[in-house]
Amino acid sequence: MKESELSTEPIGQNLIKLISNLCFSVFVFSVLIFTVIAITYQPPDPWLESAPALTKLFTQTENATFKNDDSILKTGEDLLAVAAPTVPPALAFNPITETVIEKSEEKISNLSLRSDCEDFGAVNCSDPRVLLTVEKFNLKIFKFIVFLEYQTPVGGSKPDECDVAWRFRNKKEKSWRKYRDFRRFKFGIGENCTYTVVHAGGWHSGINARKPRNRPNSTRSGGNPKLAPPIRNEEINDTIPTLGSDMNFRKGKYLYYARGGDYCKGMNHYLWSFLCGLGEAMYLNRTFVMDLSICLSASYNPSNKDEEGKDFRYYFDFEHLKEVASVVEESEFLRGWKKWDRGHKRKMPVKKVTTYKVTPMQLKKDKSTIIWRQFDAPEPENYWYRVCEGQAAKYIQRPWHALWKSKRLMNIVTEISGQMDWDFDAVHVVRGEKAQNKDLWPHLDSDTSPDAILTKLKEMIQPWRNLYIATNEPFYNYFDKLRCQYKVHLLDDYKELWSNTSEWFNETTQLNDGKPVEFDGYMRVAVDTEVLYRAKTRVETFYNLTKDCKDGINTC
């Protein structure tokens, strides 16, 4: 017995040692793998991860350039629904306003007019109970609106009417912009002698509550009236910032991108490149020098020709960009640079970078006042976005949150939505070149015919609803068959919003040194896109109207 026990003891001990060594080896190997992953891992760009569809749209390249998708256009405010940056205190929504309005709805029922309400005649519009009645009415009717502040009501055109103005934002818009509306209300007497709204006017009907815009006319000797220069919209501050003194300029650090092959490419290409440059400037903690003059690609122009000299501010919110990023306009920057070199023996320290292959990481510790990236190589080596490719993609995050659509365009969006009382559905109808290309989209043309669209919409939208059609179909009467079932609205129904008598026309003309600005194809798509987003029910061409894939056969 003792001999057998002695013979088995070494075997058991060796087996235990073997298992222990194996487990320890697995543990060490696991720790090693985890350490390697932790060292090499770089977090993804949260803005792009928040909108995978947008990432795919902007990163699909073919022959080193971008496919144009003119059917829908997203900017930073469209991504904030998923991942929004911290709201600046000056722009943050004050919940107290909404709380006060909600409480007023509870109080209003307990407010009586007077002991004998049969003597009711003219409405005292300054009576606080009038405003509380309007607040209650608005909260009940406009579910998609956040009411921020009201002005004291003023008299309407009749004794029982009051005009009321307020500021608001749409819940479906993820920026912090405020808009303004003013409407006319007719009042009567409700239960317990309280005010009640008998009739509410439409969008901008309360003209007596409208903020006055002084545009006096002067008369020439010939007797022809001349319209005075329009007053700048005080709610839009997109003036070009100045650099100040020479010393202020010298203390700054700048990243300057010379014009490259991106110029006159599609807007998606331009945005992808522009945000690469702005992202590198943020990574290097430098001020980005930007050219406000952009070239609009031929794809957005009826003439099918590229159009140079377009102002960035026609399309994007320069005021918001200035608030969230350090930028300087190119001509202002060059003026300061030349002024310094003329007035000082010591020239401005400049580092010229002649290839995109010099990475942002290599420039991180550079002390030069100006880093000047030059893009003189042939295409596609001269595209700005090449700077953010490869290893640099792990370090440069494109600041989508900095890029919003122009407030002037968004005012048109708000006007269109407001005229439909924010109560509308929408269908996005893509036609144009895609409908003509039977090889890639074999069914799109027939699936977007008026009869086919009407058949689909009957299954999704109630009859006689307001129906906004966002489309690139050029023929206005193409959708007439839908009018037998719906109140159809098209962008061209609102031409007065950019006509030569509109605020948009006056303000853009002022930006363009007195020369009229065309409401071009990009602006049309931008407005169409934003109105589409505000619809209660949204019907898309792909996935709803047709089984064809958005990017062609076999790409779904």
Coordinates of C-alpha atoms in Angstrom, one line a residue:
M1 CA 0.0 0.0 0.0
K2 CA 2.8 2.4 0.9
E3 CA 4.6 1.7 -2.4
S4 CA 1.5 2.4 -4.5
E5 CA 0.8 5.6 -2.6
L6 CA 4.4 6.8 -3.1
S7 CA 4.3 5.9 -6.8
T8 CA 1.1 8.0 -7.5
E9 CA 2.1 11.1 -5.5
P10 CA 4.6 12.6 -8.0
I11 CA 2.1 12.1 -10.8
G12 CA -0.6 14.1 -9.0
Q13 CA 1.8 16.9 -8.0
N14 CA 3.1 17.2 -11.6
L15 CA -0.4 17.4 -12.9
I16 CA -1.3 20.2 -10.5
K17 CA 1.8 22.1 -11.5
L18 CA 1.1 21.6 -15.2
I19 CA -2.4 23.0 -14.8
S20 CA -1.2 25.9 -12.7
N21 CA 1.5 26.8 -15.2
L22 CA -1.0 26.6 -18.1
C23 CA -3.5 28.9 -16.3
F24 CA -0.8 31.4 -15.5
S25 CA 0.3 31.4 -19.1
V26 CA -3.2 32.1 -20.3
F27 CA -3.6 34.9 -17.8
V28 CA -0.3 36.5 -18.9
F29 CA -1.2 36.2 -22.5
S30 CA -4.6 37.7 -21.9
V31 CA -3.1 40.7 -20.0
L32 CA -0.6 41.2 -22.9
I33 CA -3.4 41.3 -25.5
F34 CA -5.5 43.7 -23.4
T35 CA -2.5 46.0 -22.9
V36 CA -1.8 46.1 -26.7
I37 CA -5.4 46.9 -27.4
A38 CA -5.6 49.6 -24.8
I39 CA -2.4 51.3 -26.2
T40 CA -3.4 51.2 -29.8
Y41 CA -7.1 51.9 -29.5
Q42 CA -8.4 55.4 -30.6
P43 CA -12.0 56.3 -29.9
P44 CA -14.2 57.0 -33.0
D45 CA -15.4 60.4 -34.0
P46 CA -18.7 60.7 -31.9
W47 CA -20.2 63.0 -34.5
L48 CA -19.8 60.5 -37.2
E49 CA -20.8 57.6 -35.0
S50 CA -24.0 59.5 -34.1
A51 CA -25.1 59.5 -37.8
P52 CA -23.8 56.4 -39.6
A53 CA -25.8 57.2 -42.7
L54 CA -24.1 60.6 -42.9
T55 CA -20.7 59.0 -42.4
K56 CA -21.4 56.7 -45.3
L57 CA -22.6 59.5 -47.5
F58 CA -19.5 61.6 -47.0
T59 CA -16.9 58.8 -47.0
Q60 CA -17.9 57.1 -50.2
T61 CA -15.4 58.0 -52.8
E62 CA -15.0 57.2 -56.4
N63 CA -11.9 58.1 -58.3
A64 CA -10.8 60.2 -55.3
T65 CA -13.8 62.5 -55.6
F66 CA -17.3 62.4 -54.1
K67 CA -20.6 61.2 -55.5
N68 CA -23.1 64.0 -55.6
D69 CA -26.3 63.3 -53.7
D70 CA -28.4 66.4 -54.3
S71 CA -31.6 65.0 -52.8
I72 CA -31.0 65.7 -49.1
L73 CA -28.4 67.8 -47.3
K74 CA -27.4 67.4 -43.6
T75 CA -25.4 69.7 -41.5
G76 CA -24.4 69.8 -37.8
E77 CA -27.8 70.7 -36.4
D78 CA -29.3 67.6 -38.0
L79 CA -26.9 65.4 -36.0
L80 CA -27.6 67.0 -32.6
A81 CA -30.6 64.7 -32.0
V82 CA -28.2 61.9 -31.1
A83 CA -25.2 63.6 -29.7
A84 CA -25.2 67.3 -28.8
P85 CA -22.3 69.3 -27.3
T86 CA -22.8 71.3 -24.2
V87 CA -25.2 74.1 -24.7
P88 CA -23.5 77.6 -24.3
P89 CA -25.1 79.4 -21.4
A90 CA -26.2 82.3 -23.5
L91 CA -28.0 80.0 -25.9
A92 CA -29.4 77.5 -23.4
F93 CA -33.2 77.1 -23.2
N94 CA -34.6 78.4 -19.9
P95 CA -37.1 75.8 -18.6
I96 CA -38.7 78.4 -16.3
T97 CA -40.4 80.0 -19.3
E98 CA -42.1 76.8 -20.2
T99 CA -43.0 76.1 -16.6
V100 CA -44.7 79.5 -16.2
I101 CA -46.7 78.9 -19.4
E102 CA -47.8 75.4 -18.2
K103 CA -48.9 76.8 -14.9
S104 CA -50.9 79.5 -16.6
E105 CA -53.0 76.8 -18.2
E106 CA -54.0 75.6 -14.8
K107 CA -54.7 79.2 -13.5
I108 CA -56.6 80.5 -16.4
S109 CA -59.8 78.7 -15.6
N110 CA -60.0 80.5 -12.2
L111 CA -59.7 84.0 -13.7
S112 CA -62.9 85.9 -14.1
L113 CA -63.4 89.0 -16.2
R114 CA -65.8 90.9 -14.0
S115 CA -68.9 90.3 -11.9
D116 CA -71.2 91.1 -14.8
C117 CA -69.7 89.6 -18.0
E118 CA -72.8 90.6 -20.1
D119 CA -71.2 94.1 -20.2
F120 CA -68.3 92.7 -22.2
G121 CA -67.4 95.0 -25.1
A122 CA -63.8 95.9 -26.1
V123 CA -61.0 93.7 -25.0
N124 CA -58.3 95.3 -22.9
C125 CA -55.3 93.7 -24.6
S126 CA -52.9 94.7 -21.8
D127 CA -55.0 92.6 -19.3
P128 CA -52.7 89.8 -18.2
R129 CA -55.6 87.4 -18.6
V130 CA -55.6 88.0 -22.3
L131 CA -52.0 86.8 -22.6
L132 CA -52.7 83.8 -20.4
T133 CA -55.6 82.8 -22.6
V134 CA -53.3 82.9 -25.7
E135 CA -50.7 80.9 -23.9
K136 CA -53.2 78.2 -23.0
F137 CA -54.5 78.2 -26.6
N138 CA -51.0 77.9 -28.1
L139 CA -50.0 75.0 -25.8
K140 CA -53.1 73.1 -26.8
I141 CA -52.8 73.7 -30.6
F142 CA -49.0 73.7 -31.3
K143 CA -47.6 70.6 -29.8
F144 CA -44.3 70.7 -31.7
I145 CA -43.4 74.2 -30.6
V146 CA -41.5 75.3 -27.5
F147 CA -42.7 78.8 -26.6
L148 CA -39.8 80.8 -25.1
E149 CA -41.2 84.3 -24.4
Y150 CA -44.2 86.5 -25.2
Q151 CA -44.6 90.2 -25.7
T152 CA -47.5 92.2 -24.3
P153 CA -50.5 92.0 -26.6
V154 CA -51.6 95.0 -28.6
G155 CA -54.9 95.9 -30.2
G156 CA -56.0 94.3 -33.4
S157 CA -58.3 95.8 -36.1
K158 CA -61.5 95.4 -34.1
P159 CA -62.4 95.9 -30.4
D160 CA -62.6 92.2 -29.7
E161 CA -59.2 91.4 -31.3
C162 CA -55.6 91.5 -30.0
D163 CA -52.3 90.9 -31.8
V164 CA -49.7 88.8 -29.9
A165 CA -46.0 88.2 -30.7
W166 CA -43.8 85.5 -29.3
R167 CA -40.4 83.8 -29.7
F168 CA -40.3 80.0 -30.1
R169 CA -38.3 77.1 -31.4
N170 CA -39.4 73.9 -33.1
K171 CA -38.9 70.7 -31.1
K172 CA -37.6 69.0 -34.2
E173 CA -34.8 71.5 -34.7
K174 CA -31.9 70.6 -32.5
S175 CA -30.1 74.0 -32.6
W176 CA -30.8 76.7 -30.1
R177 CA -32.1 79.3 -32.6
K178 CA -35.1 81.4 -31.7
Y179 CA -37.8 82.4 -34.2
R180 CA -40.6 84.9 -34.1
D181 CA -44.3 84.7 -34.9
F182 CA -47.2 87.2 -34.4
R183 CA -50.8 86.4 -34.8
R184 CA -54.3 88.0 -34.4
F185 CA -56.7 86.5 -31.9
K186 CA -60.5 87.2 -31.6
F187 CA -61.8 86.8 -28.1
G188 CA -65.2 85.9 -26.6
I189 CA -66.5 85.0 -23.2
G190 CA -66.2 81.4 -21.9
E191 CA -67.4 79.7 -18.8
N192 CA -67.3 81.7 -15.5
C193 CA -66.8 84.9 -17.5
T194 CA -63.3 84.0 -18.7
Y195 CA -61.7 85.0 -21.9
T196 CA -61.7 82.4 -24.7
V197 CA -60.2 82.4 -28.1
V198 CA -63.0 82.5 -30.7
H199 CA -60.7 82.6 -33.8
A200 CA -56.9 82.6 -34.3
G201 CA -55.3 84.1 -37.3
G202 CA -52.6 82.4 -39.4
W203 CA -48.8 82.8 -39.5
H204 CA -47.7 86.4 -39.1
S205 CA -51.4 87.7 -39.1
G206 CA -50.9 89.9 -36.1
I207 CA -49.3 92.8 -38.0
N208 CA -49.7 95.3 -35.2
A209 CA -47.4 93.2 -33.0
R210 CA -44.8 92.9 -35.6
K211 CA -41.4 94.5 -34.8
P212 CA -41.2 97.7 -36.9
R213 CA -38.6 97.8 -39.7
N214 CA -37.8 101.4 -40.7
R215 CA -37.2 101.6 -44.4
P216 CA -38.0 105.2 -45.3
N217 CA -38.1 106.2 -49.0
S218 CA -36.2 109.2 -50.3
T219 CA -37.0 110.9 -53.5
R220 CA -34.6 111.9 -56.2
S221 CA -34.9 115.1 -58.2
G222 CA -36.5 113.2 -61.0
G223 CA -39.3 112.2 -58.6
N224 CA -38.6 108.4 -58.7
P225 CA -38.8 106.9 -55.2
K226 CA -35.6 105.1 -54.0
L227 CA -35.7 102.4 -51.4
A228 CA -33.3 103.1 -48.5
P229 CA -30.7 100.5 -47.7
P230 CA -32.4 97.8 -45.5
I231 CA -31.5 97.6 -41.9
R232 CA -29.3 94.6 -41.0
N233 CA -31.2 91.8 -39.2
E234 CA -30.2 92.4 -35.6
E235 CA -30.8 88.7 -34.8
I236 CA -28.0 87.6 -37.3
N237 CA -24.5 88.7 -36.5
D238 CA -22.4 87.3 -39.3
T239 CA -20.1 90.3 -39.6
I240 CA -16.4 89.5 -40.3
P241 CA -14.3 89.7 -37.1
T242 CA -11.2 92.0 -37.1
L243 CA -7.8 91.0 -35.9
G244 CA -7.1 94.2 -34.1
S245 CA -3.6 95.6 -33.5
D246 CA -0.3 94.2 -34.9
M247 CA 0.6 92.8 -31.6
N248 CA -2.7 90.9 -31.3
F249 CA -2.0 89.4 -34.8
R250 CA 1.5 88.4 -33.8
K251 CA 0.3 86.7 -30.6
G252 CA -2.1 84.5 -32.6
K253 CA -1.4 81.0 -34.0
Y254 CA -2.9 80.3 -37.5
L255 CA -3.5 77.4 -39.8
Y256 CA -3.9 78.6 -43.4
Y257 CA -5.1 76.3 -46.1
A258 CA -4.3 77.6 -49.7
R259 CA -7.0 76.9 -52.3
G260 CA -6.8 73.3 -53.6
G261 CA -8.5 70.9 -55.9
D262 CA -11.7 70.9 -53.8
Y263 CA -12.7 74.2 -55.3
C264 CA -15.8 73.9 -57.4
K265 CA -16.4 70.3 -56.4
G266 CA -19.8 69.2 -55.0
M267 CA -20.9 70.6 -51.7
N268 CA -20.5 67.3 -49.9
H269 CA -16.9 67.2 -51.0
Y270 CA -16.4 70.8 -49.9
L271 CA -17.9 70.2 -46.4
W272 CA -15.8 67.0 -45.9
S273 CA -12.6 69.0 -46.8
F274 CA -13.5 72.2 -44.9
L275 CA -14.3 70.3 -41.7
C276 CA -11.0 68.4 -42.1
G277 CA -9.1 71.7 -42.1
L278 CA -11.2 73.1 -39.2
G279 CA -10.7 69.9 -37.3
E280 CA -6.9 70.1 -37.8
A281 CA -6.9 73.7 -36.5
M282 CA -8.7 72.6 -33.4
Y283 CA -6.3 69.7 -32.9
L284 CA -3.3 72.1 -33.2
N285 CA -5.1 74.8 -31.1
R286 CA -4.8 77.3 -33.9
T287 CA -7.1 79.8 -35.6
F288 CA -8.4 78.5 -38.9
V289 CA -8.1 80.9 -41.8
M290 CA -11.1 80.5 -44.0
D291 CA -12.1 81.8 -47.4
L292 CA -15.7 83.0 -47.3
S293 CA -15.8 82.9 -51.1
I294 CA -16.8 79.5 -52.3
C295 CA -17.5 78.0 -55.7
L296 CA -20.9 76.4 -56.3
S297 CA -20.7 73.3 -58.4
A298 CA -22.5 73.1 -61.7
S299 CA -24.8 70.4 -60.3
Y300 CA -26.6 73.1 -58.3
N301 CA -27.0 75.6 -61.1
P302 CA -29.6 75.6 -63.9
S303 CA -26.9 76.8 -66.3
N304 CA -24.9 73.7 -65.5
K305 CA -21.8 75.8 -65.0
D306 CA -19.7 76.3 -61.9
E307 CA -20.3 79.6 -60.2
E308 CA -17.5 81.3 -58.3
G309 CA -17.7 84.1 -55.7
K310 CA -20.6 82.7 -53.6
D311 CA -20.5 83.8 -50.0
F312 CA -20.2 81.1 -47.3
R313 CA -22.8 83.0 -45.3
Y314 CA -25.5 82.4 -47.9
Y315 CA -25.5 78.8 -47.0
F316 CA -24.1 78.4 -43.5
D317 CA -24.4 80.0 -40.1
F318 CA -21.2 82.1 -39.8
E319 CA -22.3 83.5 -36.4
H320 CA -22.6 80.0 -34.9
L321 CA -19.2 79.0 -36.4
K322 CA -17.6 82.1 -34.8
E323 CA -19.0 81.1 -31.4
V324 CA -17.8 77.5 -31.4
A325 CA -14.5 77.7 -33.3
S326 CA -11.6 80.1 -33.7
V327 CA -11.8 81.4 -37.3
V328 CA -10.6 84.4 -39.2
E329 CA -11.6 85.5 -42.7
E330 CA -8.8 85.1 -45.3
S331 CA -8.7 88.7 -46.6
E332 CA -8.6 90.1 -43.1
F333 CA -5.8 87.6 -42.2
L334 CA -3.7 88.5 -45.3
R335 CA -4.2 92.2 -44.6
G336 CA -2.8 91.7 -41.1
W337 CA 0.1 89.6 -42.3
K338 CA 1.2 92.1 -44.9
K339 CA 0.8 95.0 -42.5
W340 CA 3.1 93.2 -40.0
D341 CA 5.7 92.4 -42.6
R342 CA 5.8 96.0 -43.9
G343 CA 6.1 97.5 -40.4
H344 CA 8.6 95.2 -38.9
K345 CA 12.2 94.1 -39.8
R346 CA 11.6 90.6 -38.5
K347 CA 9.2 88.8 -40.8
M348 CA 6.3 86.7 -39.5
P349 CA 7.5 83.1 -38.6
V350 CA 5.9 80.9 -41.3
K351 CA 6.1 77.1 -41.8
K352 CA 5.2 76.1 -45.4
V353 CA 3.8 72.5 -45.7
T354 CA 3.8 71.4 -49.4
T355 CA 2.3 68.0 -49.0
Y356 CA -0.6 66.5 -47.2
K357 CA 1.7 63.6 -46.1
V358 CA 3.0 65.9 -43.4
T359 CA 0.6 64.8 -40.6
P360 CA -1.1 67.0 -38.0
M361 CA 0.8 65.0 -35.4
Q362 CA 4.1 66.2 -36.8
L363 CA 3.0 69.8 -36.6
K364 CA 1.7 69.6 -33.1
K365 CA 4.8 71.1 -31.5
D366 CA 5.6 73.6 -34.2
K367 CA 6.0 77.2 -32.8
S368 CA 5.6 79.1 -36.1
T369 CA 2.9 81.9 -36.0
I370 CA 1.5 80.6 -39.4
I371 CA 1.4 77.0 -40.7
W372 CA 0.7 77.4 -44.4
R373 CA -0.5 74.2 -46.1
Q374 CA -0.2 74.4 -49.8
F375 CA -2.0 72.2 -52.3
D376 CA -0.2 72.5 -55.6
A377 CA 0.0 68.9 -56.6
P378 CA -2.3 67.4 -59.3
E379 CA -5.6 65.9 -58.4
P380 CA -6.4 64.0 -56.2
E381 CA -3.2 64.8 -54.3
N382 CA -4.4 68.4 -53.8
Y383 CA -7.6 67.7 -51.9
W384 CA -7.8 69.1 -48.4
Y385 CA -9.4 66.0 -46.9
R386 CA -6.3 64.0 -47.7
V387 CA -4.8 65.6 -44.6
C388 CA -7.2 63.7 -42.4
E389 CA -6.7 60.3 -44.0
G390 CA -4.6 57.4 -42.7
Q391 CA -3.2 57.7 -39.2
A392 CA -4.4 61.3 -38.9
A393 CA -8.0 60.0 -38.9
K394 CA -7.5 58.7 -35.4
Y395 CA -6.6 62.2 -34.1
I396 CA -8.7 64.7 -36.2
Q397 CA -12.4 64.8 -35.4
R398 CA -14.5 66.8 -37.8
P399 CA -16.5 69.3 -35.8
W400 CA -19.9 68.7 -37.3
H401 CA -21.4 70.6 -34.4
A402 CA -19.8 73.8 -35.8
L403 CA -21.7 73.7 -39.1
W404 CA -25.3 74.8 -39.2
K405 CA -27.4 76.0 -42.1
S406 CA -27.8 79.7 -42.6
K407 CA -30.2 81.4 -40.3
R408 CA -31.6 83.3 -43.4
L409 CA -32.5 79.9 -45.0
M410 CA -33.9 78.6 -41.8
N411 CA -36.1 81.7 -41.5
I412 CA -37.6 80.6 -44.9
V413 CA -38.0 77.0 -43.5
T414 CA -39.8 78.4 -40.4
E415 CA -42.0 80.6 -42.6
I416 CA -43.1 77.7 -44.8
S417 CA -43.8 75.5 -41.8
G418 CA -45.6 78.3 -40.0
Q419 CA -47.9 78.9 -43.0
M420 CA -49.0 75.3 -42.7
D421 CA -49.4 75.8 -38.9
W422 CA -46.8 73.2 -38.2
D423 CA -49.4 70.6 -39.0
F424 CA -48.3 68.8 -42.2
D425 CA -46.9 65.6 -43.6
A426 CA -44.2 65.3 -46.3
V427 CA -43.0 63.1 -49.1
H428 CA -39.5 63.1 -50.4
V429 CA -39.6 62.3 -54.2
V430 CA -36.2 61.7 -55.9
R431 CA -36.3 61.9 -59.7
G432 CA -33.9 63.7 -62.0
E433 CA -30.9 61.8 -63.3
K434 CA -31.6 58.7 -61.1
A435 CA -35.1 58.3 -62.6
Q436 CA -33.6 58.4 -66.1
N437 CA -30.9 55.8 -65.3
K438 CA -32.7 52.5 -65.8
D439 CA -29.5 50.5 -65.4
L440 CA -29.0 51.5 -61.7
W441 CA -32.6 52.4 -60.8
P442 CA -34.9 50.2 -63.0
H443 CA -38.1 50.9 -61.2
L444 CA -37.6 54.5 -59.8
D445 CA -39.3 56.3 -62.7
S446 CA -42.5 54.3 -62.6
D447 CA -42.5 54.1 -58.8
T448 CA -42.4 57.8 -58.6
S449 CA -45.1 58.5 -61.2
P450 CA -48.1 60.5 -59.8
D451 CA -50.4 57.5 -59.8
A452 CA -47.9 55.3 -58.0
I453 CA -47.2 58.0 -55.4
L454 CA -50.9 58.6 -54.8
T455 CA -51.5 54.8 -54.3
K456 CA -48.7 54.6 -51.7
L457 CA -49.7 57.8 -49.9
K458 CA -53.3 56.6 -49.4
E459 CA -51.8 53.8 -47.2
M460 CA -49.7 56.2 -45.1
I461 CA -51.3 59.6 -44.9
Q462 CA -54.9 60.7 -44.2
P463 CA -56.8 62.5 -47.0
W464 CA -56.9 66.3 -47.1
R465 CA -53.9 66.7 -44.9
N466 CA -51.3 69.4 -45.8
L467 CA -48.7 67.5 -47.9
Y468 CA -45.4 69.1 -48.5
I469 CA -43.4 67.5 -51.5
A470 CA -39.7 67.9 -51.3
T471 CA -38.4 67.0 -54.8
N472 CA -35.9 67.6 -57.5
E473 CA -38.6 67.2 -60.2
P474 CA -38.5 70.4 -62.3
F475 CA -42.1 70.4 -63.6
Y476 CA -44.4 72.1 -61.2
N477 CA -47.6 70.5 -62.4
Y478 CA -46.1 66.9 -62.2
F479 CA -47.9 66.3 -58.9
D480 CA -51.3 67.7 -59.8
K481 CA -53.0 64.3 -59.5
L482 CA -52.3 64.4 -55.7
R483 CA -54.4 67.5 -55.3
C484 CA -57.5 65.4 -55.5
Q485 CA -56.6 63.9 -52.1
Y486 CA -54.3 66.3 -50.4
K487 CA -53.5 70.0 -49.9
V488 CA -50.3 69.9 -51.9
H489 CA -47.5 72.3 -51.1
L490 CA -44.3 72.7 -53.2
L491 CA -41.3 74.9 -52.6
D492 CA -42.2 77.1 -55.6
D493 CA -45.5 78.0 -53.8
Y494 CA -43.5 80.2 -51.5
K495 CA -41.4 82.1 -54.1
E496 CA -42.3 85.4 -52.4
L497 CA -40.0 84.4 -49.5
W498 CA -37.0 85.0 -51.7
S499 CA -38.4 87.5 -54.2
N500 CA -37.0 91.0 -54.6
T501 CA -39.4 92.2 -51.9
S502 CA -38.4 89.7 -49.3
E503 CA -36.1 90.1 -46.2
W504 CA -33.9 87.3 -47.5
F505 CA -33.4 89.2 -50.8
N506 CA -32.6 92.5 -49.0
E507 CA -30.1 90.9 -46.6
T508 CA -28.3 88.7 -49.1
T509 CA -28.0 91.7 -51.5
Q510 CA -26.4 93.7 -48.7
L511 CA -23.9 90.9 -48.1
N512 CA -23.1 90.9 -51.8
D513 CA -22.3 94.7 -52.0
G514 CA -25.7 95.6 -53.4
K515 CA -25.8 93.0 -56.1
P516 CA -28.9 90.6 -56.1
V517 CA -28.3 87.0 -55.1
E518 CA -29.9 84.1 -56.9
F519 CA -31.9 81.5 -54.9
D520 CA -29.9 78.7 -56.3
G521 CA -30.2 74.9 -56.4
Y522 CA -28.3 74.3 -53.2
M523 CA -30.5 76.7 -51.3
R524 CA -33.6 75.0 -52.6
V525 CA -32.4 71.5 -51.5
A526 CA -31.4 72.9 -48.1
V527 CA -34.8 74.4 -47.5
D528 CA -36.6 71.3 -48.8
T529 CA -34.6 69.1 -46.5
E530 CA -35.4 71.1 -43.4
V531 CA -39.1 71.4 -44.1
L532 CA -39.2 67.7 -44.7
Y533 CA -37.6 67.0 -41.3
R534 CA -40.4 69.0 -39.6
A535 CA -43.3 66.9 -41.0
K536 CA -45.4 64.8 -38.7
T537 CA -45.3 61.9 -41.1
R538 CA -42.4 61.6 -43.5
V539 CA -42.4 59.3 -46.6
E540 CA -39.1 58.6 -48.3
T541 CA -38.5 57.7 -51.9
F542 CA -36.2 54.8 -51.1
Y543 CA -37.6 52.3 -48.6
N544 CA -41.2 53.7 -49.0
L545 CA -42.1 54.5 -52.6
T546 CA -39.7 52.2 -54.4
K547 CA -37.7 49.0 -53.8
D548 CA -34.7 50.3 -55.8
C549 CA -31.6 50.9 -53.7
K550 CA -30.6 54.5 -53.0
D551 CA -27.1 54.0 -54.5
G552 CA -28.1 51.7 -57.3
I553 CA -28.7 48.0 -58.0
N554 CA -27.3 45.6 -55.3
T555 CA -26.3 48.3 -52.9
C556 CA -29.1 48.0 -50.3

